[in-house]
mmCIF file of C-alpha atoms and ligand atoms in Angstrom:
data_model
loop_
_atom_site.group_PDB
_atom_site.id
_atom_site.type_symbol
_atom_site.label_atom_id
_atom_site.label_comp_id
_atom_site.label_asym_id
_atom_site.label_seq_id
_atom_site.Cartn_x
_atom_site.Cartn_y
_atom_site.Cartn_z
ATOM 1 C CA MET C 39 -25.156 12.928 -16.881
ATOM 2 C CA PRO C 40 -22.345 10.444 -17.656
ATOM 3 C CA GLU C 41 -18.951 12.073 -18.013
ATOM 4 C CA PRO C 42 -17.000 11.902 -21.296
ATOM 5 C CA ALA C 43 -14.297 9.239 -21.737
ATOM 6 C CA LEU C 44 -10.752 10.164 -20.739
ATOM 7 C CA GLY C 45 -8.864 12.346 -23.255
ATOM 8 C CA SER C 46 -5.286 11.519 -24.346
ATOM 9 C CA GLU C 47 -3.779 13.801 -21.711
ATOM 10 C CA GLU C 48 -5.739 12.075 -18.959
ATOM 11 C CA MET C 49 -4.824 8.672 -20.390
ATOM 12 C CA VAL C 50 -1.122 9.552 -20.163
ATOM 13 C CA LEU C 51 -1.709 10.640 -16.579
ATOM 14 C CA ALA C 52 -3.638 7.440 -15.821
ATOM 15 C CA PHE C 53 -0.689 5.404 -17.096
ATOM 16 C CA LEU C 54 1.761 7.277 -14.914
ATOM 17 C CA ALA C 55 -0.537 7.019 -11.881
ATOM 18 C CA GLU C 56 -0.948 3.281 -12.331
ATOM 19 C CA ALA C 57 2.823 2.811 -12.228
ATOM 20 C CA VAL C 58 2.712 4.504 -8.779
ATOM 21 C CA ASP C 59 6.375 5.357 -8.034
ATOM 22 C CA ASP C 60 7.932 3.563 -11.012
ATOM 23 C CA TYR C 61 9.130 4.989 -14.299
ATOM 24 C CA VAL C 62 7.174 4.202 -17.496
ATOM 25 C CA SER C 63 8.983 4.507 -20.802
ATOM 26 C CA GLY C 64 7.691 6.987 -23.370
ATOM 27 C CA GLU C 65 7.772 4.149 -25.887
ATOM 28 C CA VAL C 66 5.413 1.987 -23.802
ATOM 29 C CA ILE C 67 2.973 4.873 -23.326
ATOM 30 C CA SER C 68 2.997 5.789 -27.002
ATOM 31 C CA GLY C 69 2.589 2.116 -28.028
ATOM 32 C CA LYS C 70 -0.317 1.458 -25.657
ATOM 33 C CA LEU C 71 -2.162 4.685 -26.418
ATOM 34 C CA GLY C 72 -1.414 4.779 -30.149
ATOM 35 C CA LEU C 73 0.213 8.224 -29.847
ATOM 36 C CA SER C 74 3.477 9.477 -31.321
ATOM 37 C CA ARG C 75 6.391 10.015 -28.882
ATOM 38 C CA ALA C 76 6.109 13.741 -29.640
ATOM 39 C CA ALA C 77 2.428 13.690 -28.642
ATOM 40 C CA VAL C 78 3.269 11.936 -25.341
ATOM 41 C CA TRP C 79 5.876 14.605 -24.635
ATOM 42 C CA LYS C 80 3.361 17.359 -25.458
ATOM 43 C CA HIS C 81 0.880 15.852 -22.951
ATOM 44 C CA VAL C 82 3.584 15.560 -20.291
ATOM 45 C CA ARG C 83 4.378 19.263 -20.737
ATOM 46 C CA ALA C 84 0.681 20.171 -20.538
ATOM 47 C CA LEU C 85 0.290 18.117 -17.342
ATOM 48 C CA ARG C 86 3.303 19.854 -15.813
ATOM 49 C CA SER C 87 1.738 23.211 -16.559
ATOM 50 C CA ARG C 88 -1.366 22.013 -14.621
ATOM 51 C CA GLY C 89 0.753 21.351 -11.534
ATOM 52 C CA TYR C 90 1.736 17.697 -11.973
ATOM 53 C CA ARG C 91 5.414 17.077 -11.227
ATOM 54 C CA ILE C 92 6.580 14.519 -13.770
ATOM 55 C CA GLU C 93 10.207 13.475 -13.734
ATOM 56 C CA ALA C 94 11.848 12.427 -17.003
ATOM 57 C CA ALA C 95 14.980 10.259 -16.983
ATOM 58 C CA PRO C 96 16.898 9.157 -20.070
ATOM 59 C CA ALA C 97 16.381 5.451 -20.854
ATOM 60 C CA ARG C 98 13.814 5.092 -18.049
ATOM 61 C CA GLY C 99 10.968 7.341 -19.109
ATOM 62 C CA TYR C 100 8.546 9.306 -16.974
ATOM 63 C CA ARG C 101 7.572 9.138 -13.318
ATOM 64 C CA LEU C 102 4.679 10.880 -11.592
ATOM 65 C CA ALA C 103 6.315 12.514 -8.570
ATOM 66 C CA GLU C 104 3.533 14.813 -7.366
ATOM 67 C CA VAL C 105 -0.089 15.585 -8.196
ATOM 68 C CA PRO C 106 -1.814 18.957 -7.629
ATOM 69 C CA ASP C 107 -3.507 19.123 -4.272
ATOM 70 C CA ARG C 108 -7.047 19.526 -5.573
ATOM 71 C CA LEU C 109 -10.019 17.198 -5.438
ATOM 72 C CA GLY C 110 -11.595 18.089 -8.779
ATOM 73 C CA ALA C 111 -12.820 15.669 -11.432
ATOM 74 C CA LEU C 112 -9.767 16.554 -13.559
ATOM 75 C CA GLU C 113 -7.423 15.369 -10.816
ATOM 76 C CA LEU C 114 -9.439 12.374 -9.620
ATOM 77 C CA ARG C 115 -10.706 10.714 -12.783
ATOM 78 C CA PRO C 116 -7.362 9.627 -14.216
ATOM 79 C CA LEU C 117 -6.359 8.144 -10.860
ATOM 80 C CA LEU C 118 -9.450 5.966 -10.413
ATOM 81 C CA ASN C 119 -9.251 2.271 -11.173
ATOM 82 C CA THR C 120 -12.744 1.349 -9.994
ATOM 83 C CA HIS C 121 -15.567 -0.143 -12.038
ATOM 84 C CA ASP C 122 -18.465 1.677 -10.316
ATOM 85 C CA LEU C 123 -17.345 3.961 -7.509
ATOM 86 C CA GLY C 124 -16.612 7.466 -8.740
ATOM 87 C CA GLN C 125 -17.434 6.728 -12.363
ATOM 88 C CA VAL C 126 -19.793 9.670 -11.911
ATOM 89 C CA LEU C 127 -18.190 12.362 -9.768
ATOM 90 C CA HIS C 128 -19.755 15.513 -8.318
ATOM 91 C CA CYS C 129 -16.879 17.725 -7.150
ATOM 92 C CA ARG C 130 -17.672 21.028 -5.414
ATOM 93 C CA GLU C 131 -15.639 23.765 -3.719
ATOM 94 C CA ASP C 132 -18.184 24.339 -0.991
ATOM 95 C CA LEU C 133 -21.143 22.365 0.273
ATOM 96 C CA PRO C 134 -23.101 22.385 3.497
ATOM 97 C CA SER C 135 -22.567 18.596 3.618
ATOM 98 C CA THR C 136 -21.573 16.061 0.939
ATOM 99 C CA ASN C 137 -24.078 13.639 2.506
ATOM 100 C CA ASP C 138 -26.915 16.103 1.905
ATOM 101 C CA LEU C 139 -26.107 16.473 -1.796
ATOM 102 C CA ALA C 140 -25.602 12.704 -2.161
ATOM 103 C CA LYS C 141 -29.010 12.081 -0.559
ATOM 104 C CA GLU C 142 -30.631 14.588 -2.911
ATOM 105 C CA LEU C 143 -28.976 12.930 -5.909
ATOM 106 C CA ALA C 144 -30.007 9.489 -4.670
ATOM 107 C CA GLU C 145 -33.614 10.670 -4.392
ATOM 108 C CA GLN C 146 -33.375 11.938 -7.989
ATOM 109 C CA GLY C 147 -32.195 8.517 -9.185
ATOM 110 C CA ALA C 148 -28.367 8.700 -8.941
ATOM 111 C CA ALA C 149 -26.666 5.450 -9.930
ATOM 112 C CA HIS C 150 -24.846 3.046 -7.603
ATOM 113 C CA GLY C 151 -21.330 4.409 -7.057
ATOM 114 C CA GLU C 152 -21.911 8.116 -7.704
ATOM 115 C CA VAL C 153 -19.550 10.122 -5.515
ATOM 116 C CA VAL C 154 -19.780 13.625 -4.068
ATOM 117 C CA VAL C 155 -16.594 15.372 -2.918
ATOM 118 C CA ALA C 156 -16.177 18.876 -1.506
ATOM 119 C CA GLU C 157 -13.103 20.947 -0.677
ATOM 120 C CA ARG C 158 -14.970 22.356 2.326
ATOM 121 C CA GLN C 159 -18.202 21.713 4.226
ATOM 122 C CA THR C 160 -20.007 24.510 5.988
ATOM 123 C CA ALA C 161 -22.339 22.188 7.925
ATOM 124 C CA GLY C 162 -20.441 18.874 7.981
ATOM 125 C CA ARG C 163 -22.355 16.329 10.033
ATOM 126 C CA GLY C 164 -21.081 13.594 12.324
ATOM 127 C CA ARG C 165 -22.814 10.682 14.037
ATOM 128 C CA ARG C 166 -25.400 11.287 16.743
ATOM 129 C CA GLY C 167 -26.143 14.882 15.715
ATOM 130 C CA ARG C 168 -22.585 16.135 16.126
ATOM 131 C CA SER C 169 -20.842 18.450 13.664
ATOM 132 C CA TRP C 170 -17.761 17.449 11.627
ATOM 133 C CA SER C 171 -14.907 19.921 11.399
ATOM 134 C CA SER C 172 -14.403 20.531 7.650
ATOM 135 C CA PRO C 173 -11.764 23.208 6.882
ATOM 136 C CA ALA C 174 -11.112 24.055 3.208
ATOM 137 C CA GLY C 175 -8.509 22.286 1.086
ATOM 138 C CA LYS C 176 -7.027 20.154 3.868
ATOM 139 C CA ASN C 177 -8.984 16.966 4.302
ATOM 140 C CA LEU C 178 -11.296 14.578 2.512
ATOM 141 C CA TYR C 179 -15.097 14.934 2.665
ATOM 142 C CA LEU C 180 -16.728 12.346 0.453
ATOM 143 C CA SER C 181 -20.105 10.622 0.118
ATOM 144 C CA VAL C 182 -20.932 7.597 -1.999
ATOM 145 C CA VAL C 183 -24.404 6.591 -3.181
ATOM 146 C CA LEU C 184 -24.916 2.825 -2.963
ATOM 147 C CA ARG C 185 -27.811 0.729 -4.163
ATOM 148 C CA PRO C 186 -27.033 -2.556 -2.456
ATOM 149 C CA ASP C 187 -28.928 -5.762 -2.879
ATOM 150 C CA LEU C 188 -29.462 -6.172 0.873
ATOM 151 C CA PRO C 189 -32.457 -6.322 3.204
ATOM 152 C CA PRO C 190 -32.721 -3.151 5.342
ATOM 153 C CA GLN C 191 -31.803 -5.057 8.527
ATOM 154 C CA ARG C 192 -28.371 -5.733 7.011
ATOM 155 C CA ALA C 193 -27.682 -2.195 5.709
ATOM 156 C CA ALA C 194 -25.676 -1.302 8.842
ATOM 157 C CA GLU C 195 -23.065 -3.847 7.735
ATOM 158 C CA LEU C 196 -22.049 -1.367 5.021
ATOM 159 C CA THR C 197 -20.749 1.049 7.638
ATOM 160 C CA LEU C 198 -18.408 -1.642 8.937
ATOM 161 C CA VAL C 199 -17.395 -2.467 5.350
ATOM 162 C CA ALA C 200 -16.538 1.216 4.830
ATOM 163 C CA SER C 201 -14.517 1.308 8.055
ATOM 164 C CA LEU C 202 -12.301 -1.499 6.704
ATOM 165 C CA ALA C 203 -11.616 0.465 3.521
ATOM 166 C CA VAL C 204 -10.823 3.659 5.449
ATOM 167 C CA CYS C 205 -8.563 1.792 7.871
ATOM 168 C CA ASP C 206 -6.724 0.072 5.000
ATOM 169 C CA ALA C 207 -6.325 3.344 3.070
ATOM 170 C CA CYS C 208 -4.818 4.965 6.183
ATOM 171 C CA ARG C 209 -2.470 2.000 6.641
ATOM 172 C CA GLN C 210 -1.408 2.262 2.983
ATOM 173 C CA ALA C 211 -0.603 5.903 3.711
ATOM 174 C CA GLY C 212 1.852 4.664 6.328
ATOM 175 C CA VAL C 213 0.077 5.053 9.672
ATOM 176 C CA ASP C 214 -0.862 2.373 12.165
ATOM 177 C CA ALA C 215 -4.649 2.738 11.978
ATOM 178 C CA ALA C 216 -7.256 0.697 13.849
ATOM 179 C CA ILE C 217 -11.052 0.781 14.165
ATOM 180 C CA LYS C 218 -13.011 1.794 17.247
ATOM 181 C CA TRP C 219 -16.507 0.302 17.168
ATOM 182 C CA PRO C 220 -18.492 0.873 15.163
ATOM 183 C CA ASN C 221 -16.521 2.839 12.597
ATOM 184 C CA ASP C 222 -14.129 5.460 13.945
ATOM 185 C CA VAL C 223 -10.623 5.114 12.593
ATOM 186 C CA LEU C 224 -7.944 5.908 15.157
ATOM 187 C CA VAL C 225 -4.209 6.409 14.971
ATOM 188 C CA GLY C 226 -2.308 6.424 18.255
ATOM 189 C CA GLY C 227 -5.646 6.563 20.088
ATOM 190 C CA ARG C 228 -6.748 9.738 18.255
ATOM 191 C CA LYS C 229 -9.581 9.862 15.760
ATOM 192 C CA VAL C 230 -8.525 10.542 12.153
ATOM 193 C CA ALA C 231 -11.679 9.481 10.293
ATOM 194 C CA GLY C 232 -15.395 8.968 10.768
ATOM 195 C CA ILE C 233 -18.265 7.552 8.764
ATOM 196 C CA LEU C 234 -21.891 8.670 8.650
ATOM 197 C CA THR C 235 -24.271 6.275 6.910
ATOM 198 C CA GLU C 236 -27.805 7.305 5.978
ATOM 199 C CA LEU C 237 -30.414 5.370 4.047
ATOM 200 C CA ALA C 238 -33.927 5.242 2.634
ATOM 201 C CA ALA C 239 -35.700 1.920 2.818
ATOM 202 C CA GLU C 240 -39.036 0.183 2.976
ATOM 203 C CA PRO C 241 -39.545 -2.798 5.267
ATOM 204 C CA ASP C 242 -38.228 -5.241 2.679
ATOM 205 C CA GLU C 243 -36.123 -3.080 0.349
ATOM 206 C CA VAL C 244 -33.274 -0.589 0.539
ATOM 207 C CA HIS C 245 -33.716 2.272 -1.939
ATOM 208 C CA TRP C 246 -30.323 3.833 -1.402
ATOM 209 C CA VAL C 247 -27.554 4.111 1.140
ATOM 210 C CA VAL C 248 -25.264 7.127 1.406
ATOM 211 C CA VAL C 249 -21.931 6.411 3.045
ATOM 212 C CA GLY C 250 -20.284 9.673 4.098
ATOM 213 C CA ILE C 251 -16.595 9.511 4.921
ATOM 214 C CA GLY C 252 -14.492 12.237 6.512
ATOM 215 C CA VAL C 253 -10.733 11.707 6.782
ATOM 216 C CA ASN C 254 -8.460 14.257 8.431
ATOM 217 C CA LEU C 255 -5.591 14.215 5.959
ATOM 218 C CA ASN C 256 -3.556 17.421 6.191
ATOM 219 C CA ALA C 257 -5.236 19.325 9.019
ATOM 220 C CA SER C 258 -2.779 20.930 11.443
ATOM 221 C CA ARG C 259 -3.404 21.130 15.201
ATOM 222 C CA ASP C 260 -4.700 24.701 14.731
ATOM 223 C CA ASP C 261 -7.286 23.533 12.199
ATOM 224 C CA PHE C 262 -9.149 21.551 14.874
ATOM 225 C CA PRO C 263 -11.613 23.265 17.188
ATOM 226 C CA ASP C 264 -10.319 23.501 20.780
ATOM 227 C CA GLU C 265 -12.536 20.703 22.068
ATOM 228 C CA LEU C 266 -11.091 18.207 19.545
ATOM 229 C CA ARG C 267 -7.398 19.074 19.835
ATOM 230 C CA GLU C 268 -6.651 16.306 22.325
ATOM 231 C CA THR C 269 -8.794 13.559 20.819
ATOM 232 C CA ALA C 270 -8.494 14.102 17.050
ATOM 233 C CA SER C 271 -5.553 14.028 14.684
ATOM 234 C CA SER C 272 -4.699 13.929 10.985
ATOM 235 C CA LEU C 273 -2.632 11.543 8.892
ATOM 236 C CA ALA C 274 -0.127 14.325 8.157
ATOM 237 C CA LEU C 275 0.359 14.987 11.880
ATOM 238 C CA GLU C 276 0.786 11.286 12.568
ATOM 239 C CA ARG C 277 3.156 10.439 9.715
ATOM 240 C CA GLY C 278 5.054 13.712 9.652
ATOM 241 C CA GLN C 279 4.426 14.577 6.001
ATOM 242 C CA PRO C 280 1.469 15.770 3.940
ATOM 243 C CA VAL C 281 -0.827 13.307 2.180
ATOM 244 C CA PRO C 282 -1.513 13.756 -1.563
ATOM 245 C CA ARG C 283 -5.283 14.047 -1.282
ATOM 246 C CA ALA C 284 -6.239 12.941 -4.809
ATOM 247 C CA LEU C 285 -4.089 9.799 -4.578
ATOM 248 C CA PHE C 286 -5.525 8.990 -1.151
ATOM 249 C CA THR C 287 -9.084 9.465 -2.447
ATOM 250 C CA ALA C 288 -8.513 7.186 -5.441
ATOM 251 C CA ALA C 289 -6.951 4.510 -3.221
ATOM 252 C CA LEU C 290 -9.834 4.764 -0.751
ATOM 253 C CA LEU C 291 -12.474 4.352 -3.469
ATOM 254 C CA SER C 292 -10.637 1.366 -4.880
ATOM 255 C CA LEU C 293 -10.416 -0.294 -1.434
ATOM 256 C CA LEU C 294 -14.057 0.506 -0.715
ATOM 257 C CA GLU C 295 -15.109 -1.120 -3.957
ATOM 258 C CA GLN C 296 -13.001 -4.209 -3.212
ATOM 259 C CA TRP C 297 -14.536 -4.576 0.254
ATOM 260 C CA LEU C 298 -18.069 -3.995 -1.075
ATOM 261 C CA ASP C 299 -17.505 -6.675 -3.730
ATOM 262 C CA ARG C 300 -16.193 -9.082 -1.107
ATOM 263 C CA HIS C 301 -19.151 -8.363 1.168
ATOM 264 C CA ALA C 302 -21.578 -8.972 -1.729
ATOM 265 C CA GLU C 303 -19.863 -12.239 -2.696
ATOM 266 C CA GLU C 304 -18.918 -13.751 0.679
ATOM 267 C CA GLY C 305 -21.385 -12.095 3.040
ATOM 268 C CA PHE C 306 -20.699 -10.492 6.416
ATOM 269 C CA ALA C 307 -18.470 -13.301 7.761
ATOM 270 C CA ALA C 308 -15.420 -12.108 5.769
ATOM 271 C CA VAL C 309 -15.990 -8.512 6.856
ATOM 272 C CA ARG C 310 -16.444 -9.541 10.474
ATOM 273 C CA GLN C 311 -13.134 -11.381 10.529
ATOM 274 C CA ALA C 312 -11.258 -8.510 8.851
ATOM 275 C CA TRP C 313 -12.881 -6.018 11.253
ATOM 276 C CA ARG C 314 -11.755 -8.078 14.254
ATOM 277 C CA GLU C 315 -8.182 -8.038 12.910
ATOM 278 C CA ARG C 316 -8.232 -4.225 12.686
ATOM 279 C CA SER C 317 -10.111 -3.583 15.901
ATOM 280 C CA ALA C 318 -8.903 -1.112 18.526
ATOM 281 C CA THR C 319 -11.872 -2.123 20.693
ATOM 282 C CA LEU C 320 -11.887 -5.880 21.252
ATOM 283 C CA GLY C 321 -10.169 -7.031 24.420
ATOM 284 C CA ARG C 322 -10.363 -3.525 25.881
ATOM 285 C CA GLU C 323 -12.262 -2.357 28.889
ATOM 286 C CA VAL C 324 -14.913 0.013 27.558
ATOM 287 C CA ARG C 325 -17.829 2.191 28.561
ATOM 288 C CA VAL C 326 -20.577 2.444 26.005
ATOM 289 C CA GLU C 327 -23.130 5.207 26.104
ATOM 290 C CA ALA C 328 -26.213 3.960 24.289
ATOM 291 C CA GLY C 329 -29.584 5.705 24.268
ATOM 292 C CA GLY C 330 -29.054 7.435 27.620
ATOM 293 C CA ALA C 331 -27.842 4.268 29.372
ATOM 294 C CA GLU C 332 -24.227 3.283 30.108
ATOM 295 C CA VAL C 333 -22.794 -0.191 29.732
ATOM 296 C CA GLY C 334 -19.377 -1.016 31.138
ATOM 297 C CA GLY C 335 -17.228 -4.094 30.710
ATOM 298 C CA VAL C 336 -14.813 -5.790 28.366
ATOM 299 C CA ALA C 337 -15.509 -5.620 24.622
ATOM 300 C CA GLU C 338 -15.525 -9.297 23.815
ATOM 301 C CA ASP C 339 -16.499 -9.635 20.171
ATOM 302 C CA LEU C 340 -18.346 -8.332 17.140
ATOM 303 C CA ASP C 341 -21.368 -10.550 16.599
ATOM 304 C CA GLU C 342 -22.656 -11.891 13.286
ATOM 305 C CA THR C 343 -24.853 -8.799 12.823
ATOM 306 C CA GLY C 344 -22.165 -6.213 13.579
ATOM 307 C CA ALA C 345 -23.280 -5.546 17.186
ATOM 308 C CA LEU C 346 -20.637 -5.197 19.919
ATOM 309 C CA LEU C 347 -20.694 -7.799 22.687
ATOM 310 C CA VAL C 348 -19.649 -6.360 26.034
ATOM 311 C CA ARG C 349 -19.134 -8.555 29.080
ATOM 312 C CA GLY C 350 -20.037 -6.620 32.201
ATOM 313 C CA GLU C 351 -20.772 -7.623 35.782
ATOM 314 C CA GLY C 352 -24.334 -8.504 34.850
ATOM 315 C CA GLY C 353 -23.332 -10.758 31.951
ATOM 316 C CA LEU C 354 -23.044 -10.301 28.205
ATOM 317 C CA VAL C 355 -24.688 -7.202 26.682
ATOM 318 C CA ARG C 356 -25.305 -6.797 22.970
ATOM 319 C CA VAL C 357 -24.838 -3.157 21.887
ATOM 320 C CA VAL C 358 -26.305 -2.189 18.514
ATOM 321 C CA ALA C 359 -25.596 1.566 18.589
ATOM 322 C CA GLY C 360 -23.715 3.917 20.843
ATOM 323 C CA ASP C 361 -20.497 5.731 21.667
ATOM 324 C CA VAL C 362 -17.593 3.692 22.942
ATOM 325 C CA ARG C 363 -14.999 5.071 25.363
ATOM 326 C CA LEU C 364 -11.845 2.953 25.512
ATOM 327 C CA LEU C 365 -10.573 2.575 29.063
ATOM 328 C CA ARG C 366 -7.562 0.279 29.318
ATOM 329 C CA THR C 367 -6.120 -2.879 27.802
ATOM 330 C CA ARG C 368 -6.787 -5.946 29.893
HETATM 331 C C1 LIG P 622 -18.542 10.659 12.772
HETATM 332 O O1 LIG P 622 -17.549 10.038 13.134
HETATM 333 O O2 LIG P 622 -19.220 11.283 13.603
HETATM 334 C C2 LIG P 622 -18.948 10.636 11.329
HETATM 335 C C3 LIG P 622 -18.300 11.748 10.545
HETATM 336 C C4 LIG P 622 -18.668 11.729 9.078
HETATM 337 C C5 LIG P 622 -18.146 12.950 8.353
HETATM 338 C C6 LIG P 622 -18.366 12.862 6.878
HETATM 339 S S1 LIG P 622 -17.510 14.128 5.989
HETATM 340 C C7 LIG P 622 -18.333 13.668 4.533
HETATM 341 C C8 LIG P 622 -19.762 13.386 4.925
HETATM 342 N N1 LIG P 622 -20.543 14.603 4.951
HETATM 343 C C9 LIG P 622 -20.972 14.897 6.171
HETATM 344 O O3 LIG P 622 -21.658 15.888 6.474
HETATM 345 N N2 LIG P 622 -20.560 13.961 7.041
HETATM 346 C C10 LIG P 622 -19.793 12.924 6.389
#
């Protein structure tokens, strides 16, 4: 069911969010929204009582200094500046997996861009049958339903598109993120985000694609299971301060939409070039475990289909799926 339009309080919040760290004058807000100055002030007070920290400075106006650390529709909707992604939001406290609900919704006819978010997953899933650590209230667990106009053979490109958006969102949050093929986002060699793409298609038509994104935002070392403590990290650990989760989520959806639009308009070539520029893999000596076999060599390039080209002793190998281990820089 489509959600109602933003109310005045959410519109005031949307204005403040759009200004990011700048002040917006009460006069501008009241003029643009057709509200009295007293009504703007009333909404600011109501927002403060909901946990938003809004600074007020004489002659400058209002500034959004902090948003409540919740990923509900009330927090997310005013921050979104997308045309499709997240226009319908399904926010839950607890889910086995956001991908599972998104797949169910897609089967029932969910529209392109519907988003599922959960505060916690009890059976979060990773690639290749692994589980995804999903503690409550710390990170981002999000799945987007897409209905792309693509032949099924090209659907895997969307995972690489999503990895660009996740990498860029992490960089905007102030960390030096890069992508390990195909779509792990690393900071300082440790994994901070992963993407699980699932789809339903017929030989010549994609029905839906669900792109599931997990980003470790505010997890502490103790939040990770023992076996991940050395190889995984969170943005908060890497940048030394917590990440406002709702702002990060809105920025990620906006970047994802921009990359999806670019992919639809310009094709895979633009994505391929951007992926190369953000790659933590190319030029590195790697070992790839693919379908029980191991390929070793130097990761030379991403080909025009998204496969990884590895130059080993026996020549050039084209890897379409697998787990990459980074060995050393050449
Ligand atoms: C990986 O790197 O193995 C992929 C991890 C994908 C995790 C996300 S969290 C949101 C969505 N729901 C899931 O169950 N998995 C994906």
